[in-house]
Amino acid sequence: MAQGTTNGTTNGSQVTSASANGIPDYEVIIIGAGVAGIYQMYRLAERGVHATVLEMGSDLGGTWFWNRYPGCRFDSESYTYGYSFSDELLDEWHWQERFSGQPENLRYLNYVADKFDLRKYMQFDCTVDSAHFDDTHNMWRLHLADGRDLSSRFLLTALGLLSAPTYPRIEGVDADGTDVFNGPSFHTYHWPAEPVEIKGKRVAVIGTGATGVQAIAAIGEQAEHLTVFQRRPNWCAPLHNSEISDEEMTGIRARYDEIFDKCARTPGGFEHEPDRRGFWNVPPEERRAMWEKLYGEPGFGIWMANFREIFFDEEANAELSAFIGDKIRERVDDPVIAEKLVPSDHGFGVQRVPLETHYYETYNRPNVNLVDLQETPITKITTTGIQTTDQHYEFDLIVYATGFDAITGAFDRIDFQGSGDLKLRDKWGDGPVTYLGLMVNGFPNLLTIAGPQSGSASTNYPRGIEIGVDWVTGMLDYIWENGYTRFEANEDAERDWTNHVVEMYAMMLMRKAQGWFTGYNSNVDGHEKGTIRYLVYNGGAPKYKRRIDEIADHDYEGVSFATERAAVGVG
């Protein structure tokens, strides 16, 4: 194992001469300093591995660094979102709210990095333009936007699942978000660090996905007038947030082992366990009573603690959807507006469910109105506002809550080239193919910690991340212990895993939905309606962990390893 630490301010020009002779600048380079990158760096630092983290932002935090929009917060219970690897950390940190807001979440990640002295391994304002595998020397060569070249034996991606924002494809706004509007305008992902004046302003929010739902409720309380432009409504459920007292936090600390054990055995990595009695074994009146209870409780219970049949049985899902639809109608005063907020193109829970705080009540406010883009689409952004087929709206501020090119979008921004100059963008053109969501055939020495088809995308993110990072670190230990300098997923193993992922979709109602779990995004070529990209693993976190642990126990079957002299194929 390569020992020693590295200062994050190392000048690339000082080390490239070594890499030219086949000696990499680093043993490991990690791309991304969010939740995944921070934990992966911790695991490498405790082993003394010569590693660095490259982060395009000006500081660490990933999604919690970028998303500063009003209302941004966890929809996982805070104490299930934090890292579990350190008892001392768990004892020290006091979560202030059941569902913590962005400022506290960013403070937490900074606290973790500072506590374990991880910041010295991180390089900020580092955008990776390209990453090419050098077949001759078995290393990755990276070119950065600042002109530097770096190399590493192994490359680990900790790219955010939702870190490639997209803008609507309409006249007056470009793909990079540049528009003709004279006032301030930005994507929620790029909300400015400095305060944005909302009070007394006429504000437009385009989009009603999970981000839009949070932002709309918060902005509606402040703006002189808010106009929401909705293309398709989402099913939402109440968050029911509350503060965590000192006494409650003490109780949480005392049962952390129990909390994380429960998360480990649930499909979604939350405290909420599915009801396994069987939908049709429970009388209708008892089902409804259960839903009333879950709807009134905090978090994802109405989604994750429900009957399993709601995910794959059309009739069961329709009954639940009718219940949630009635709840929306109860909460919105205007029946016409209420109907516009009830989805008709998919059932409840077949896409990721946004959790909200007074979202539906926002439309009861006299300063808020809803524009249905199914009836009157936007035709263009103008210098003073937004033009629809019906009328022109004047604004002081435009907010694009128009989503992301999910999971693979962050990979597409980097020119990844594997063995024989194979481009990852080309290989994934019709959708990703992977081995375990962690490796890609044709791309040696690359590990995708939060990659497509891994367990992290479809679970409580840090719980999935810890599983992935621990497994990746174990595989690197195996490589170092055996003196290997190269590994690669076998083509047959990759095909079998990808087929398994596709099979998991086949039984789920989600396969019919237009959401990011299926790769749908009308703002991205090739991701429009009618195409499915198999981005997530639907077998549940426990099944995923059992499978990857079994592979590790069999000396990483499905992976070929090599030294400078010989290759060893396994599985």
Tab-separated table of N, CA and C in Angstrom, residues 261-279 282 290-291 294 300-312 508 538-542:
chain	number	residue	atom	x	y	z
A	261	ASP	N	-29.317	-0.526	13.084
A	261	ASP	CA	-29.675	-1.917	12.788
A	261	ASP	C	-30.997	-1.969	12.019
A	262	LYS	N	-31.934	-1.139	12.440
A	262	LYS	CA	-33.229	-1.114	11.757
A	262	LYS	C	-33.081	-0.591	10.331
A	263	CYS	N	-32.289	0.454	10.161
A	263	CYS	CA	-32.046	0.984	8.814
A	263	CYS	C	-31.414	-0.084	7.921
A	264	ALA	N	-30.534	-0.891	8.509
A	264	ALA	CA	-29.808	-1.906	7.735
A	264	ALA	C	-30.720	-3.019	7.244
A	265	ARG	N	-31.844	-3.243	7.908
A	265	ARG	CA	-32.711	-4.345	7.491
A	265	ARG	C	-33.927	-3.893	6.684
A	266	THR	N	-34.068	-2.576	6.476
A	266	THR	CA	-35.201	-2.107	5.684
A	266	THR	C	-34.770	-1.856	4.238
A	267	PRO	N	-35.649	-2.066	3.280
A	267	PRO	CA	-35.270	-1.909	1.868
A	267	PRO	C	-34.743	-0.527	1.529
A	268	GLY	N	-35.316	0.513	2.149
A	268	GLY	CA	-34.916	1.868	1.812
A	268	GLY	C	-33.867	2.466	2.716
A	269	GLY	N	-33.419	1.724	3.722
A	269	GLY	CA	-32.401	2.251	4.623
A	269	GLY	C	-32.932	3.266	5.617
A	270	PHE	N	-34.247	3.304	5.811
A	270	PHE	CA	-34.872	4.210	6.776
A	270	PHE	C	-35.323	3.423	8.005
A	271	GLU	N	-35.868	4.152	8.981
A	271	GLU	CA	-36.454	3.475	10.144
A	271	GLU	C	-37.789	2.835	9.793
A	272	HIS	N	-38.367	3.222	8.674
A	272	HIS	CA	-39.707	2.780	8.309
A	272	HIS	C	-39.648	1.403	7.647
A	273	GLU	N	-40.253	0.413	8.279
A	273	GLU	CA	-40.269	-0.956	7.744
A	273	GLU	C	-41.583	-1.222	7.031
A	274	PRO	N	-41.553	-1.932	5.903
A	274	PRO	CA	-42.791	-2.215	5.163
A	274	PRO	C	-43.730	-3.127	5.951
A	275	ASP	N	-45.012	-2.940	5.696
A	275	ASP	CA	-46.029	-3.797	6.299
A	275	ASP	C	-46.117	-5.084	5.476
A	276	ARG	N	-45.820	-6.207	6.086
A	276	ARG	CA	-45.737	-7.475	5.358
A	276	ARG	C	-46.970	-8.367	5.527
A	277	ARG	N	-48.065	-7.804	6.039
A	277	ARG	CA	-49.263	-8.623	6.240
A	277	ARG	C	-49.930	-9.008	4.926
A	278	GLY	N	-49.689	-8.228	3.895
A	278	GLY	CA	-50.355	-8.459	2.617
A	278	GLY	C	-51.542	-7.528	2.472
A	279	PHE	N	-51.517	-6.695	1.447
A	279	PHE	CA	-52.547	-5.679	1.228
A	279	PHE	C	-53.947	-6.277	1.273
A	282	VAL	N	-55.791	-7.444	4.609
A	282	VAL	CA	-56.222	-6.438	5.579
A	282	VAL	C	-57.505	-5.788	5.078
A	290	MET	N	-54.908	2.757	8.856
A	290	MET	CA	-53.451	2.740	8.871
A	290	MET	C	-52.894	3.917	8.083
A	291	TRP	N	-53.485	4.210	6.927
A	291	TRP	CA	-53.000	5.321	6.108
A	291	TRP	C	-53.211	6.658	6.814
A	294	LEU	N	-50.357	6.914	9.265
A	294	LEU	CA	-49.068	7.170	8.632
A	294	LEU	C	-48.997	8.576	8.047
A	300	PHE	N	-41.172	9.383	5.892
A	300	PHE	CA	-41.562	8.557	4.754
A	300	PHE	C	-42.462	7.376	5.124
A	301	GLY	N	-43.036	7.375	6.304
A	301	GLY	CA	-43.863	6.244	6.715
A	301	GLY	C	-44.976	5.919	5.740
A	302	ILE	N	-45.667	6.951	5.219
A	302	ILE	CA	-46.775	6.720	4.302
A	302	ILE	C	-46.289	6.062	3.005
A	303	TRP	N	-45.010	6.159	2.737
A	303	TRP	CA	-44.406	5.543	1.548
A	303	TRP	C	-43.705	4.242	1.904
A	304	MET	N	-42.801	4.281	2.869
A	304	MET	CA	-41.932	3.151	3.157
A	304	MET	C	-42.492	2.157	4.180
A	305	ALA	N	-43.417	2.599	5.020
A	305	ALA	CA	-43.999	1.698	6.019
A	305	ALA	C	-45.362	1.185	5.567
A	306	ASN	N	-45.634	1.316	4.296
A	306	ASN	CA	-46.904	0.897	3.723
A	306	ASN	C	-46.820	-0.564	3.262
A	307	PHE	N	-47.898	-1.037	2.691
A	307	PHE	CA	-47.908	-2.393	2.139
A	307	PHE	C	-46.959	-2.480	0.943
A	308	ARG	N	-46.271	-3.581	0.821
A	308	ARG	CA	-45.329	-3.746	-0.284
A	308	ARG	C	-46.035	-3.736	-1.644
A	309	GLU	N	-47.314	-4.157	-1.645
A	309	GLU	CA	-48.045	-4.261	-2.909
A	309	GLU	C	-48.231	-2.915	-3.612
A	310	ILE	N	-48.108	-1.797	-2.880
A	310	ILE	CA	-48.329	-0.501	-3.533
A	310	ILE	C	-47.272	-0.234	-4.605
A	311	PHE	N	-46.162	-0.976	-4.563
A	311	PHE	CA	-45.086	-0.761	-5.524
A	311	PHE	C	-45.230	-1.595	-6.794
A	312	PHE	N	-46.060	-2.663	-6.748
A	312	PHE	CA	-46.135	-3.519	-7.929
A	312	PHE	C	-47.545	-3.989	-8.281
A	508	MET	N	-41.770	-3.694	-10.951
A	508	MET	CA	-42.141	-2.477	-10.241
A	508	MET	C	-42.998	-1.568	-11.116
A	538	ASN	N	-33.348	-1.900	-7.505
A	538	ASN	CA	-34.644	-1.968	-6.822
A	538	ASN	C	-34.814	-3.178	-5.911
A	539	GLY	N	-33.740	-3.915	-5.669
A	539	GLY	CA	-33.862	-5.098	-4.820
A	539	GLY	C	-33.829	-4.811	-3.338
A	540	GLY	N	-33.558	-3.562	-2.968
A	540	GLY	CA	-33.488	-3.193	-1.553
A	540	GLY	C	-32.077	-3.288	-1.014
A	541	ALA	N	-31.787	-2.457	-0.028
A	541	ALA	CA	-30.435	-2.375	0.535
A	541	ALA	C	-29.950	-3.689	1.145
A	542	PRO	N	-30.769	-4.417	1.914
A	542	PRO	CA	-30.270	-5.670	2.495
A	542	PRO	C	-29.856	-6.690	1.436
